[in-house]
Amino acid sequence: MERHDAIVIGAGLNGLVAAAYMARAGFDVLVLDRASAPGGVSAAHEIAPGFRLPRYTLGSGGLPPRIAADLGLAEHGLRFIRAEGGVSIFPDGSYHASYRDGAVHRREIARFSRRDADAFTHYRRDMLRAARGLAPLLSGPARVRAKGLFAGLRARLSFADRIASIAPDDLNDMLRLWALPMSEYLDTYFESDAVKAHLASAALIGGTLGPCSPTGASRLVGPWLSETGGAMGGAPDTLMPYGGPAALVDALTGVLDANGGRLRLEAEVTDILSKDAKVRGVVLANGEEIGADAILSGLDVKRSFLSLFRWKDLPEGLVERVGRVRMKGVAAKVNIALDAIPEFPYLPEGCPSLGGGLRLTGHIPAMERAFSDWRDRMPPRDPLIDVLIPSLVDPSLAPPGKHVLSALVQFVPETLHEGAWSDDRRDALRDLVTARLAEVSPGIETRILACEVLLPDDIENEIGLTGGDLAYGETTLDQMFMNRPFPGHGGASTPLRNFYLCSPSAHPGPLVMGGSGANAAAEVIAALGGRR
């Protein structure tokens, strides 16, 4: 039987990060993926010849500098583009833009409220404090369980030390942030409906909470996790890999290859070999068996356990625990190729914030109505739409003079109250998105060369992501930190010996791009290194 130190199932972003770390540490690593190209949700996709964008995700975001530096991704050609933080356009034609320059951003807020312009300094300070408080909790496993008296004590002390390192005032603010609804939290800082809506809309995308849901304020800190500087700065920027997410995938596969790792595509893992709760290898769809000292799954938590194992081989109660993990599709993806640059007459000519994205949103009551429709499994009537035109700042993504548009439509249910999505309903959603775009960019519908709509069910069927949940599991407090992927296992290790989760179903989830893969690699390297 072919054998390796470690096998990674799935060549998604986190799987590749984990494999790259292990390969650089000198381990013999094999990555297996059923697709014909690596990348998972970040894989390269052409909606039309020469028009490239990620098929399933928006396309913004980048790895933390620590991970990029650890893996030497710059040596493999990876570069990032820093754009302004984006702009929101409201139904009345007004807009609110984000700027990295603090003075410019405060002038922008002052158009709505001078009081809010002053309040932003306090808000930015508190967001930075919250991000610093979260940082030690995100940089390693959150669980406190370990085998043996002394190992368990060390694990508990390590986690306690991370908690203790948070200043008391920061801890109080963090508890408040994780308890309040987003709307109430923003009310304590701002009076302008437009300012509050601009901040809320950026935080709601991808989540299963509405602006008035308890604990929802915690989502506000996400954009600040990689922000630096002091309280007098502006809004967080938008980070994009030059060449799109596919360039990030190429750099990671380059690291893997340069360090002796292997990537096998069109190699679907159908079963995992285990005995007495100990994993020893995988079985491919063609019947081939491959052994390994450690197996890491880049699949979501439900697929990892309920699809790859015989249920009778799993420890008692594990099937039920995994089954209780909530995974719900909440967003549809619309990809568009444009034969000319779209115009936005409501924005100042050459508005730099447009390069960081465009959100089509109402004020908070409208967002709450959209959330209620999703919760009731109604077809979206007035969804929040997050738009990115990455070719504005990265011309390599489209032919000269042409552009690609990527849109996430928030609060789109996986199934409707009346059953599955029909072709007519899908077409209606496409027309709704096109009409909303045309409201802020007249004539854009005449510039569309190609358009595709992907519903949560499409995402599940195409890449095997349960429920089409791009977050790999709801990010509510009861499913985060030491409760991710499920209570008592806040990290990559699982109740099965030698089996690890490296997908965002594990801590820290989608809060840190590549973080689940990096944390999983650290656990495996420590375990295998000890055996050596």
Short mmCIF file of C-alpha atoms in Angstrom, two decimals:
data_model
loop_
_atom_site.label_atom_id
_atom_site.label_comp_id
_atom_site.label_asym_id
_atom_site.label_seq_id
_atom_site.Cartn_x
_atom_site.Cartn_y
_atom_site.Cartn_z
CA MET A 1 0.00 0.00 0.00
CA GLU A 2 1.24 3.47 -0.90
CA ARG A 3 1.95 5.42 2.29
CA HIS A 4 2.59 9.03 3.34
CA ASP A 5 3.13 10.98 6.52
CA ALA A 6 -0.06 12.93 5.94
CA ILE A 7 -2.97 12.98 3.52
CA VAL A 8 -5.11 16.08 3.01
CA ILE A 9 -8.60 15.50 1.60
CA GLY A 10 -9.60 18.48 -0.50
CA ALA A 11 -7.41 21.02 -2.28
CA GLY A 12 -9.35 24.03 -1.05
CA LEU A 13 -7.62 27.04 0.41
CA ASN A 14 -7.35 25.70 3.96
CA GLY A 15 -6.33 22.24 2.78
CA LEU A 16 -3.53 23.74 0.71
CA VAL A 17 -2.40 25.96 3.60
CA ALA A 18 -2.21 22.92 5.90
CA ALA A 19 -0.36 20.87 3.27
CA ALA A 20 2.10 23.68 2.54
CA TYR A 21 2.95 24.07 6.23
CA MET A 22 3.52 20.34 6.66
CA ALA A 23 5.58 20.05 3.48
CA ARG A 24 7.81 22.93 4.57
CA ALA A 25 8.28 21.13 7.89
CA GLY A 26 9.71 18.15 6.02
CA PHE A 27 6.72 15.82 6.01
CA ASP A 28 5.68 13.68 3.07
CA VAL A 29 2.27 15.13 2.17
CA LEU A 30 -0.31 14.02 -0.39
CA VAL A 31 -3.31 16.20 -1.28
CA LEU A 32 -6.30 14.49 -2.90
CA ASP A 33 -9.19 16.28 -4.61
CA ARG A 34 -12.05 14.97 -6.71
CA ALA A 35 -12.09 18.07 -8.95
CA SER A 36 -10.00 18.61 -12.07
CA ALA A 37 -8.45 21.81 -10.66
CA PRO A 38 -7.39 22.84 -7.15
CA GLY A 39 -8.92 25.64 -5.14
CA GLY A 40 -12.33 24.47 -3.98
CA VAL A 41 -14.56 27.51 -3.61
CA SER A 42 -11.61 29.67 -4.73
CA ALA A 43 -10.84 27.69 -7.90
CA ALA A 44 -10.26 29.52 -11.18
CA HIS A 45 -13.38 30.01 -13.29
CA GLU A 46 -14.06 31.61 -16.66
CA ILE A 47 -17.62 32.77 -17.11
CA ALA A 48 -16.69 33.61 -20.72
CA PRO A 49 -13.35 33.36 -22.57
CA GLY A 50 -10.93 35.74 -20.87
CA PHE A 51 -13.34 36.70 -18.05
CA ARG A 52 -12.01 35.22 -14.80
CA LEU A 53 -13.55 35.37 -11.35
CA PRO A 54 -14.21 32.97 -8.45
CA ARG A 55 -17.32 30.97 -9.18
CA TYR A 56 -18.64 30.67 -5.64
CA THR A 57 -17.15 33.47 -3.52
CA LEU A 58 -16.90 37.22 -3.90
CA GLY A 59 -13.15 37.23 -4.48
CA SER A 60 -11.94 39.68 -1.84
CA GLY A 61 -9.86 38.87 1.21
CA GLY A 62 -6.32 37.67 1.77
CA LEU A 63 -4.29 35.48 4.05
CA PRO A 64 -3.00 37.02 7.28
CA PRO A 65 0.55 38.37 6.85
CA ARG A 66 1.82 35.75 9.31
CA ILE A 67 0.65 32.86 7.13
CA ALA A 68 1.83 34.47 3.89
CA ALA A 69 5.27 35.09 5.43
CA ASP A 70 5.53 31.62 7.02
CA LEU A 71 4.89 29.96 3.67
CA GLY A 72 6.99 32.38 1.59
CA LEU A 73 4.12 33.02 -0.80
CA ALA A 74 5.72 36.18 -2.18
CA GLU A 75 8.55 34.00 -3.51
CA HIS A 76 5.91 32.20 -5.58
CA GLY A 77 4.64 35.38 -7.19
CA LEU A 78 1.76 36.25 -4.87
CA ARG A 79 0.90 39.94 -4.59
CA PHE A 80 -2.02 41.65 -2.93
CA ILE A 81 -3.97 44.74 -3.96
CA ARG A 82 -5.20 47.06 -1.22
CA ALA A 83 -8.33 48.91 -2.27
CA GLU A 84 -10.55 51.30 -0.36
CA GLY A 85 -13.21 49.75 1.85
CA GLY A 86 -16.15 49.95 -0.55
CA VAL A 87 -19.30 52.04 -0.91
CA SER A 88 -22.99 51.56 -0.08
CA ILE A 89 -25.73 52.98 -2.30
CA PHE A 90 -29.19 53.38 -0.79
CA PRO A 91 -32.59 53.31 -2.55
CA ASP A 92 -32.88 57.12 -2.49
CA GLY A 93 -29.64 57.45 -4.46
CA SER A 94 -27.51 58.58 -1.52
CA TYR A 95 -24.22 56.80 -0.86
CA HIS A 96 -21.69 56.24 1.90
CA ALA A 97 -18.08 55.43 1.01
CA SER A 98 -15.23 54.05 3.12
CA TYR A 99 -11.71 55.48 3.03
CA ARG A 100 -8.51 54.25 4.62
CA ASP A 101 -7.39 57.82 5.35
CA GLY A 102 -8.89 58.78 8.71
CA ALA A 103 -9.41 62.47 7.94
CA VAL A 104 -11.08 61.71 4.60
CA HIS A 105 -13.29 59.04 6.14
CA ARG A 106 -14.46 61.37 8.89
CA ARG A 107 -15.34 64.03 6.34
CA GLU A 108 -17.40 61.39 4.54
CA ILE A 109 -19.30 60.53 7.73
CA ALA A 110 -19.78 64.24 8.50
CA ARG A 111 -21.94 64.52 5.35
CA PHE A 112 -24.51 62.58 7.38
CA SER A 113 -23.69 63.63 10.94
CA ARG A 114 -20.88 65.65 12.51
CA ARG A 115 -21.57 63.87 15.77
CA ASP A 116 -21.07 60.50 14.04
CA ALA A 117 -17.79 61.69 12.52
CA ASP A 118 -16.49 62.24 16.05
CA ALA A 119 -18.02 58.97 17.26
CA PHE A 120 -16.16 57.01 14.61
CA THR A 121 -12.89 57.58 16.48
CA HIS A 122 -14.35 55.78 19.51
CA TYR A 123 -15.89 53.08 17.33
CA ARG A 124 -12.60 52.39 15.53
CA ARG A 125 -10.76 52.30 18.86
CA ASP A 126 -13.21 49.77 20.27
CA MET A 127 -13.14 47.62 17.11
CA LEU A 128 -9.33 47.51 17.21
CA ARG A 129 -9.42 46.57 20.89
CA ALA A 130 -11.93 43.82 20.16
CA ALA A 131 -9.76 42.53 17.31
CA ARG A 132 -6.70 42.49 19.55
CA GLY A 133 -8.70 40.63 22.18
CA LEU A 134 -9.77 38.00 19.67
CA ALA A 135 -6.30 37.54 18.17
CA PRO A 136 -4.89 35.23 20.89
CA LEU A 137 -8.04 33.09 20.70
CA LEU A 138 -7.78 32.66 16.95
CA SER A 139 -4.10 31.75 16.69
CA GLY A 140 -4.38 28.19 17.97
CA PRO A 141 -6.83 25.50 19.07
CA ALA A 142 -9.58 26.69 21.41
CA ARG A 143 -10.28 23.33 23.02
CA VAL A 144 -9.17 22.50 26.53
CA ARG A 145 -9.46 18.70 26.27
CA ALA A 146 -6.33 16.58 26.12
CA LYS A 147 -5.42 13.00 26.99
CA GLY A 148 -3.65 12.43 30.28
CA LEU A 149 -3.55 14.46 33.48
CA PHE A 150 -0.53 16.61 32.66
CA ALA A 151 -1.45 17.08 28.99
CA GLY A 152 -4.93 18.18 30.01
CA LEU A 153 -3.50 20.56 32.60
CA ARG A 154 -1.12 22.09 30.05
CA ALA A 155 -3.97 22.54 27.56
CA ARG A 156 -6.17 24.23 30.13
CA LEU A 157 -3.37 26.51 31.32
CA SER A 158 -2.51 27.45 27.73
CA PHE A 159 -6.08 28.45 26.97
CA ALA A 160 -6.40 30.20 30.34
CA ASP A 161 -3.24 32.16 29.60
CA ARG A 162 -4.71 33.35 26.32
CA ILE A 163 -7.87 34.47 28.12
CA ALA A 164 -5.84 36.11 30.90
CA SER A 165 -3.78 38.04 28.37
CA ILE A 166 -6.91 40.02 27.45
CA ALA A 167 -7.11 43.26 29.43
CA PRO A 168 -10.18 43.48 31.73
CA ASP A 169 -11.67 46.44 29.83
CA ASP A 170 -11.15 44.62 26.54
CA LEU A 171 -12.79 41.49 27.97
CA ASN A 172 -15.82 43.50 29.12
CA ASP A 173 -16.14 45.07 25.68
CA MET A 174 -15.78 41.66 24.05
CA LEU A 175 -18.60 40.20 26.14
CA ARG A 176 -20.81 43.15 25.22
CA LEU A 177 -19.93 42.72 21.56
CA TRP A 178 -20.89 39.04 21.64
CA ALA A 179 -24.16 39.66 23.47
CA LEU A 180 -25.87 42.61 21.78
CA PRO A 181 -27.73 42.75 18.48
CA MET A 182 -25.85 44.64 15.78
CA SER A 183 -28.50 47.35 15.61
CA GLU A 184 -28.37 48.09 19.35
CA TYR A 185 -24.58 48.08 19.39
CA LEU A 186 -24.36 50.59 16.55
CA ASP A 187 -27.02 52.76 18.21
CA THR A 188 -24.62 53.33 21.09
CA TYR A 189 -22.20 55.07 18.73
CA PHE A 190 -24.09 56.58 15.78
CA GLU A 191 -27.28 58.49 15.02
CA SER A 192 -27.29 58.41 11.20
CA ASP A 193 -29.28 55.58 9.62
CA ALA A 194 -26.96 55.63 6.61
CA VAL A 195 -23.81 55.30 8.71
CA LYS A 196 -25.27 52.40 10.69
CA ALA A 197 -26.53 50.67 7.55
CA HIS A 198 -23.15 51.02 5.85
CA LEU A 199 -21.38 49.30 8.74
CA ALA A 200 -24.06 46.65 9.26
CA SER A 201 -24.32 45.63 5.61
CA ALA A 202 -20.60 44.86 5.44
CA ALA A 203 -20.86 42.63 8.51
CA LEU A 204 -24.02 40.69 7.61
CA ILE A 205 -22.76 39.08 4.40
CA GLY A 206 -22.38 35.32 4.76
CA GLY A 207 -23.98 35.09 8.20
CA THR A 208 -27.25 33.63 9.40
CA LEU A 209 -28.11 36.48 11.75
CA GLY A 210 -30.10 39.60 11.03
CA PRO A 211 -29.21 43.10 12.21
CA CYS A 212 -31.57 42.76 15.19
CA SER A 213 -30.56 39.21 16.19
CA PRO A 214 -29.00 38.76 19.66
CA THR A 215 -25.20 38.28 19.58
CA GLY A 216 -25.09 39.66 16.03
CA ALA A 217 -22.85 42.61 16.96
CA SER A 218 -19.90 40.21 17.07
CA ARG A 219 -19.87 40.12 13.28
CA LEU A 220 -18.87 43.79 13.20
CA VAL A 221 -15.33 42.96 14.32
CA GLY A 222 -14.55 40.72 11.33
CA PRO A 223 -13.29 43.44 8.95
CA TRP A 224 -10.97 44.77 11.68
CA LEU A 225 -9.03 41.58 12.43
CA SER A 226 -6.20 42.46 10.04
CA GLU A 227 -6.38 46.23 10.58
CA THR A 228 -3.39 48.07 12.08
CA GLY A 229 -2.80 51.60 13.30
CA GLY A 230 -4.47 53.71 15.94
CA ALA A 231 -7.86 55.23 16.60
CA MET A 232 -7.33 58.13 14.19
CA GLY A 233 -7.21 55.91 11.11
CA GLY A 234 -10.04 55.27 8.67
CA ALA A 235 -12.08 52.25 7.63
CA PRO A 236 -10.50 48.83 6.96
CA ASP A 237 -9.36 48.33 3.39
CA THR A 238 -10.34 45.61 0.94
CA LEU A 239 -7.60 43.10 0.21
CA MET A 240 -7.50 41.15 -3.05
CA PRO A 241 -4.84 38.85 -4.51
CA TYR A 242 -3.59 40.13 -7.86
CA GLY A 243 -4.89 37.66 -10.43
CA GLY A 244 -7.85 36.77 -8.22
CA PRO A 245 -8.12 33.96 -5.64
CA ALA A 246 -6.76 31.57 -8.28
CA ALA A 247 -3.39 33.33 -7.91
CA LEU A 248 -3.44 32.51 -4.21
CA VAL A 249 -4.18 28.89 -5.03
CA ASP A 250 -1.31 28.84 -7.55
CA ALA A 251 1.12 30.20 -4.96
CA LEU A 252 0.09 27.59 -2.38
CA THR A 253 0.42 24.73 -4.86
CA GLY A 254 3.81 26.17 -5.80
CA VAL A 255 4.94 25.96 -2.16
CA LEU A 256 3.64 22.40 -1.92
CA ASP A 257 5.46 21.32 -5.07
CA ALA A 258 8.71 23.09 -4.13
CA ASN A 259 8.82 21.22 -0.82
CA GLY A 260 8.16 17.75 -2.17
CA GLY A 261 4.42 17.55 -1.57
CA ARG A 262 2.10 15.97 -4.11
CA LEU A 263 -1.29 17.00 -5.44
CA ARG A 264 -3.54 14.44 -7.12
CA LEU A 265 -6.64 15.71 -8.89
CA GLU A 266 -9.65 13.69 -10.01
CA ALA A 267 -8.91 11.49 -7.01
CA GLU A 268 -12.08 11.30 -4.93
CA VAL A 269 -11.86 9.88 -1.42
CA THR A 270 -14.94 7.78 -0.72
CA ASP A 271 -14.00 6.03 2.53
CA ILE A 272 -11.58 6.31 5.41
CA LEU A 273 -9.97 3.18 6.83
CA SER A 274 -10.22 3.03 10.60
CA LYS A 275 -10.18 0.52 13.41
CA ASP A 276 -10.90 1.05 17.10
CA ALA A 277 -11.37 4.82 16.58
CA LYS A 278 -7.95 5.07 14.93
CA VAL A 279 -7.58 6.23 11.32
CA ARG A 280 -4.97 4.59 9.10
CA GLY A 281 -5.72 5.43 5.46
CA VAL A 282 -8.17 6.36 2.72
CA VAL A 283 -9.95 4.58 -0.11
CA LEU A 284 -10.40 6.27 -3.48
CA ALA A 285 -13.37 5.91 -5.81
CA ASN A 286 -11.33 3.54 -7.99
CA GLY A 287 -10.72 1.23 -5.03
CA GLU A 288 -7.12 2.31 -4.42
CA GLU A 289 -6.04 2.36 -0.77
CA ILE A 290 -3.45 4.82 0.54
CA GLY A 291 -2.09 4.80 4.07
CA ALA A 292 -1.00 7.74 6.24
CA ASP A 293 0.02 8.57 9.80
CA ALA A 294 -2.38 11.52 9.78
CA ILE A 295 -5.38 12.38 7.67
CA LEU A 296 -6.72 15.93 7.44
CA SER A 297 -10.15 16.67 5.98
CA GLY A 298 -10.77 19.93 4.17
CA LEU A 299 -14.43 18.99 3.81
CA ASP A 300 -17.13 20.41 6.03
CA VAL A 301 -17.75 18.68 9.34
CA LYS A 302 -20.83 16.78 8.16
CA ARG A 303 -19.19 15.45 4.99
CA SER A 304 -16.03 14.61 6.91
CA PHE A 305 -17.75 12.26 9.34
CA LEU A 306 -21.11 11.28 7.89
CA SER A 307 -19.93 10.63 4.31
CA LEU A 308 -16.39 9.29 4.72
CA PHE A 309 -16.92 6.85 7.59
CA ARG A 310 -19.21 3.94 8.25
CA TRP A 311 -21.33 5.25 11.07
CA LYS A 312 -20.84 2.09 13.12
CA ASP A 313 -17.07 2.80 13.16
CA LEU A 314 -17.54 6.22 14.78
CA PRO A 315 -17.36 6.66 18.57
CA GLU A 316 -20.67 6.45 20.37
CA GLY A 317 -22.70 9.64 20.14
CA LEU A 318 -20.52 11.27 17.46
CA VAL A 319 -23.08 10.88 14.67
CA GLU A 320 -25.65 12.71 16.76
CA ARG A 321 -23.20 15.49 17.70
CA VAL A 322 -22.23 16.05 14.10
CA GLY A 323 -25.86 15.94 13.03
CA ARG A 324 -26.66 18.80 15.41
CA VAL A 325 -24.16 21.14 13.75
CA ARG A 326 -26.18 23.76 11.88
CA MET A 327 -25.23 24.42 8.27
CA LYS A 328 -27.57 26.63 6.24
CA GLY A 329 -27.24 28.23 2.85
CA VAL A 330 -27.75 31.96 3.11
CA ALA A 331 -26.39 33.46 -0.10
CA ALA A 332 -26.63 33.05 -3.87
CA LYS A 333 -23.82 33.95 -6.24
CA VAL A 334 -24.27 35.90 -9.47
CA ASN A 335 -21.36 36.13 -11.93
CA ILE A 336 -21.45 38.58 -14.83
CA ALA A 337 -19.17 39.40 -17.76
CA LEU A 338 -19.48 43.01 -19.02
CA ASP A 339 -18.41 44.34 -22.41
CA ALA A 340 -17.75 47.84 -21.02
CA ILE A 341 -17.10 49.57 -17.73
CA PRO A 342 -20.33 50.21 -15.79
CA GLU A 343 -21.18 53.79 -14.88
CA PHE A 344 -22.49 54.89 -11.48
CA PRO A 345 -24.00 58.38 -11.76
CA TYR A 346 -24.87 58.54 -8.04
CA LEU A 347 -21.16 58.37 -7.14
CA PRO A 348 -18.53 61.08 -7.67
CA GLU A 349 -16.60 60.53 -10.88
CA GLY A 350 -13.64 58.27 -10.25
CA CYS A 351 -14.80 57.39 -6.71
CA PRO A 352 -11.85 55.32 -5.39
CA SER A 353 -14.01 53.41 -2.91
CA LEU A 354 -15.79 51.64 -5.77
CA GLY A 355 -12.68 49.50 -6.29
CA GLY A 356 -13.26 47.94 -2.86
CA GLY A 357 -16.81 46.85 -3.62
CA LEU A 358 -20.37 48.09 -3.81
CA ARG A 359 -23.24 47.20 -1.50
CA LEU A 360 -26.84 47.71 -2.58
CA THR A 361 -28.74 48.01 0.65
CA GLY A 362 -31.53 49.69 2.49
CA HIS A 363 -31.35 50.85 6.07
CA ILE A 364 -31.42 48.43 8.99
CA PRO A 365 -35.23 47.88 9.02
CA ALA A 366 -35.03 46.79 5.35
CA MET A 367 -32.19 44.39 6.17
CA GLU A 368 -34.27 42.93 8.99
CA ARG A 369 -37.19 42.36 6.60
CA ALA A 370 -34.86 40.58 4.18
CA PHE A 371 -33.61 38.43 7.05
CA SER A 372 -37.20 37.61 8.06
CA ASP A 373 -37.96 36.51 4.49
CA TRP A 374 -34.95 34.17 4.58
CA ARG A 375 -35.94 32.77 7.95
CA ASP A 376 -39.45 32.12 6.59
CA ARG A 377 -37.89 30.55 3.44
CA MET A 378 -39.49 33.15 1.20
CA PRO A 379 -38.03 34.09 -2.20
CA PRO A 380 -35.98 37.26 -1.65
CA ARG A 381 -37.87 40.47 -2.38
CA ASP A 382 -35.31 43.08 -1.34
CA PRO A 383 -32.04 41.28 -0.54
CA LEU A 384 -28.77 42.82 0.50
CA ILE A 385 -26.41 42.55 -2.49
CA ASP A 386 -22.64 42.72 -2.10
CA VAL A 387 -20.94 43.50 -5.43
CA LEU A 388 -17.29 43.43 -6.42
CA ILE A 389 -15.93 44.51 -9.81
CA PRO A 390 -12.37 43.26 -9.30
CA SER A 391 -11.27 44.16 -12.82
CA LEU A 392 -11.46 47.85 -11.81
CA VAL A 393 -8.26 47.37 -9.79
CA ASP A 394 -6.95 44.19 -11.47
CA PRO A 395 -7.23 44.46 -15.27
CA SER A 396 -5.72 40.98 -15.69
CA LEU A 397 -9.13 39.45 -14.92
CA ALA A 398 -10.88 40.55 -18.12
CA PRO A 399 -10.00 41.45 -21.73
CA PRO A 400 -8.95 45.08 -22.32
CA GLY A 401 -11.82 47.50 -21.77
CA LYS A 402 -14.09 44.79 -20.38
CA HIS A 403 -14.95 43.78 -16.84
CA VAL A 404 -16.17 41.04 -14.54
CA LEU A 405 -18.76 41.56 -11.82
CA SER A 406 -19.14 39.25 -8.83
CA ALA A 407 -22.19 39.51 -6.56
CA LEU A 408 -23.25 37.74 -3.38
CA VAL A 409 -26.98 37.98 -2.76
CA GLN A 410 -27.55 37.76 0.99
CA PHE A 411 -30.58 36.06 2.58
CA VAL A 412 -31.39 33.54 -0.14
CA PRO A 413 -32.81 30.32 1.37
CA GLU A 414 -31.56 26.90 0.29
CA THR A 415 -35.14 25.68 -0.12
CA LEU A 416 -38.35 27.67 -0.30
CA HIS A 417 -41.37 27.23 1.93
CA GLU A 418 -43.17 25.85 -1.11
CA GLY A 419 -40.40 23.43 -2.08
CA ALA A 420 -37.35 23.46 -4.31
CA TRP A 421 -36.30 26.38 -6.48
CA SER A 422 -37.84 26.30 -9.96
CA ASP A 423 -36.26 27.63 -13.13
CA ASP A 424 -38.76 30.49 -13.05
CA ARG A 425 -37.75 31.42 -9.51
CA ARG A 426 -34.06 31.30 -10.49
CA ASP A 427 -34.74 33.56 -13.47
CA ALA A 428 -36.70 35.91 -11.23
CA LEU A 429 -33.72 36.19 -8.87
CA ARG A 430 -31.41 36.94 -11.80
CA ASP A 431 -33.80 39.61 -13.05
CA LEU A 432 -34.08 41.10 -9.57
CA VAL A 433 -30.31 41.40 -9.23
CA THR A 434 -30.01 42.87 -12.74
CA ALA A 435 -32.76 45.38 -12.00
CA ARG A 436 -31.09 46.44 -8.75
CA LEU A 437 -27.80 46.92 -10.58
CA ALA A 438 -29.54 48.94 -13.29
CA GLU A 439 -31.01 51.26 -10.65
CA VAL A 440 -27.53 52.42 -9.66
CA SER A 441 -25.82 51.84 -13.04
CA PRO A 442 -28.30 52.67 -15.82
CA GLY A 443 -27.71 50.66 -18.98
CA ILE A 444 -25.65 47.94 -17.29
CA GLU A 445 -28.16 45.32 -18.48
CA THR A 446 -27.21 46.13 -22.10
CA ARG A 447 -23.53 45.45 -21.34
CA ILE A 448 -23.96 41.91 -20.02
CA LEU A 449 -22.18 39.31 -22.16
CA ALA A 450 -22.74 36.36 -19.83
CA CYS A 451 -24.52 35.81 -16.54
CA GLU A 452 -24.88 32.83 -14.23
CA VAL A 453 -26.83 32.36 -11.00
CA LEU A 454 -25.73 29.84 -8.37
CA LEU A 455 -28.16 29.04 -5.57
CA PRO A 456 -27.09 27.40 -2.28
CA ASP A 457 -28.29 24.06 -3.66
CA ASP A 458 -26.05 24.49 -6.73
CA ILE A 459 -23.07 25.16 -4.47
CA GLU A 460 -23.79 21.98 -2.50
CA ASN A 461 -24.20 19.84 -5.60
CA GLU A 462 -21.13 21.18 -7.39
CA ILE A 463 -18.52 21.21 -4.64
CA GLY A 464 -20.11 19.10 -1.90
CA LEU A 465 -20.55 21.88 0.65
CA THR A 466 -23.48 20.92 2.88
CA GLY A 467 -26.39 23.29 2.48
CA GLY A 468 -24.30 25.51 0.24
CA ASP A 469 -23.05 27.11 3.48
CA LEU A 470 -19.94 29.06 2.49
CA ALA A 471 -19.10 29.56 6.19
CA TYR A 472 -18.84 25.75 6.68
CA GLY A 473 -21.23 26.00 9.62
CA GLU A 474 -23.13 28.83 11.27
CA THR A 475 -20.91 31.34 13.06
CA THR A 476 -23.20 31.95 16.01
CA LEU A 477 -21.54 31.97 19.43
CA ASP A 478 -22.70 28.43 20.27
CA GLN A 479 -20.78 27.16 17.20
CA MET A 480 -17.55 29.13 17.60
CA PHE A 481 -14.29 28.86 19.53
CA MET A 482 -14.27 25.77 21.79
CA ASN A 483 -17.62 24.71 20.28
CA ARG A 484 -16.29 24.53 16.72
CA PRO A 485 -16.68 22.04 15.09
CA PHE A 486 -18.75 20.83 18.06
CA PRO A 487 -18.66 21.28 21.84
CA GLY A 488 -15.50 20.05 23.48
CA HIS A 489 -13.38 19.96 20.32
CA GLY A 490 -12.47 23.55 19.55
CA GLY A 491 -9.70 22.74 17.14
CA ALA A 492 -8.50 20.44 14.42
CA SER A 493 -8.20 17.18 16.36
CA THR A 494 -11.25 14.93 16.56
CA PRO A 495 -12.45 11.97 18.66
CA LEU A 496 -10.80 9.72 16.06
CA ARG A 497 -7.07 9.30 16.52
CA ASN A 498 -4.98 10.59 13.59
CA PHE A 499 -7.99 12.32 12.00
CA TYR A 500 -8.09 16.13 11.83
CA LEU A 501 -10.34 18.82 10.40
CA CYS A 502 -8.60 21.59 8.45
CA SER A 503 -11.68 23.20 6.88
CA PRO A 504 -13.44 26.31 8.27
CA SER A 505 -15.78 23.90 10.07
CA ALA A 506 -12.98 23.88 12.66
CA HIS A 507 -11.78 26.80 14.80
CA PRO A 508 -11.38 29.69 13.92
CA GLY A 509 -13.87 29.11 11.09
CA PRO A 510 -14.16 31.81 8.42
CA LEU A 511 -12.95 34.56 10.76
CA VAL A 512 -9.35 34.10 9.57
CA MET A 513 -8.71 33.08 5.97
CA GLY A 514 -6.45 30.02 6.04
CA GLY A 515 -6.54 29.97 9.84
CA SER A 516 -8.15 26.54 10.14
CA GLY A 517 -5.55 25.05 7.82
CA ALA A 518 -2.67 26.68 9.68
CA ASN A 519 -3.98 25.55 13.08
CA ALA A 520 -4.51 22.00 11.83
CA ALA A 521 -0.98 21.84 10.42
CA ALA A 522 0.46 22.99 13.75
CA GLU A 523 -1.40 20.23 15.60
CA VAL A 524 -0.34 17.54 13.13
CA ILE A 525 3.29 18.67 13.07
CA ALA A 526 3.39 18.55 16.86
CA ALA A 527 1.81 15.09 16.92
CA LEU A 528 3.92 13.54 14.16
CA GLY A 529 7.07 15.27 15.34
CA GLY A 530 6.61 13.74 18.76
CA ARG A 531 6.31 10.29 17.23
CA ARG A 532 9.49 10.82 15.26
#
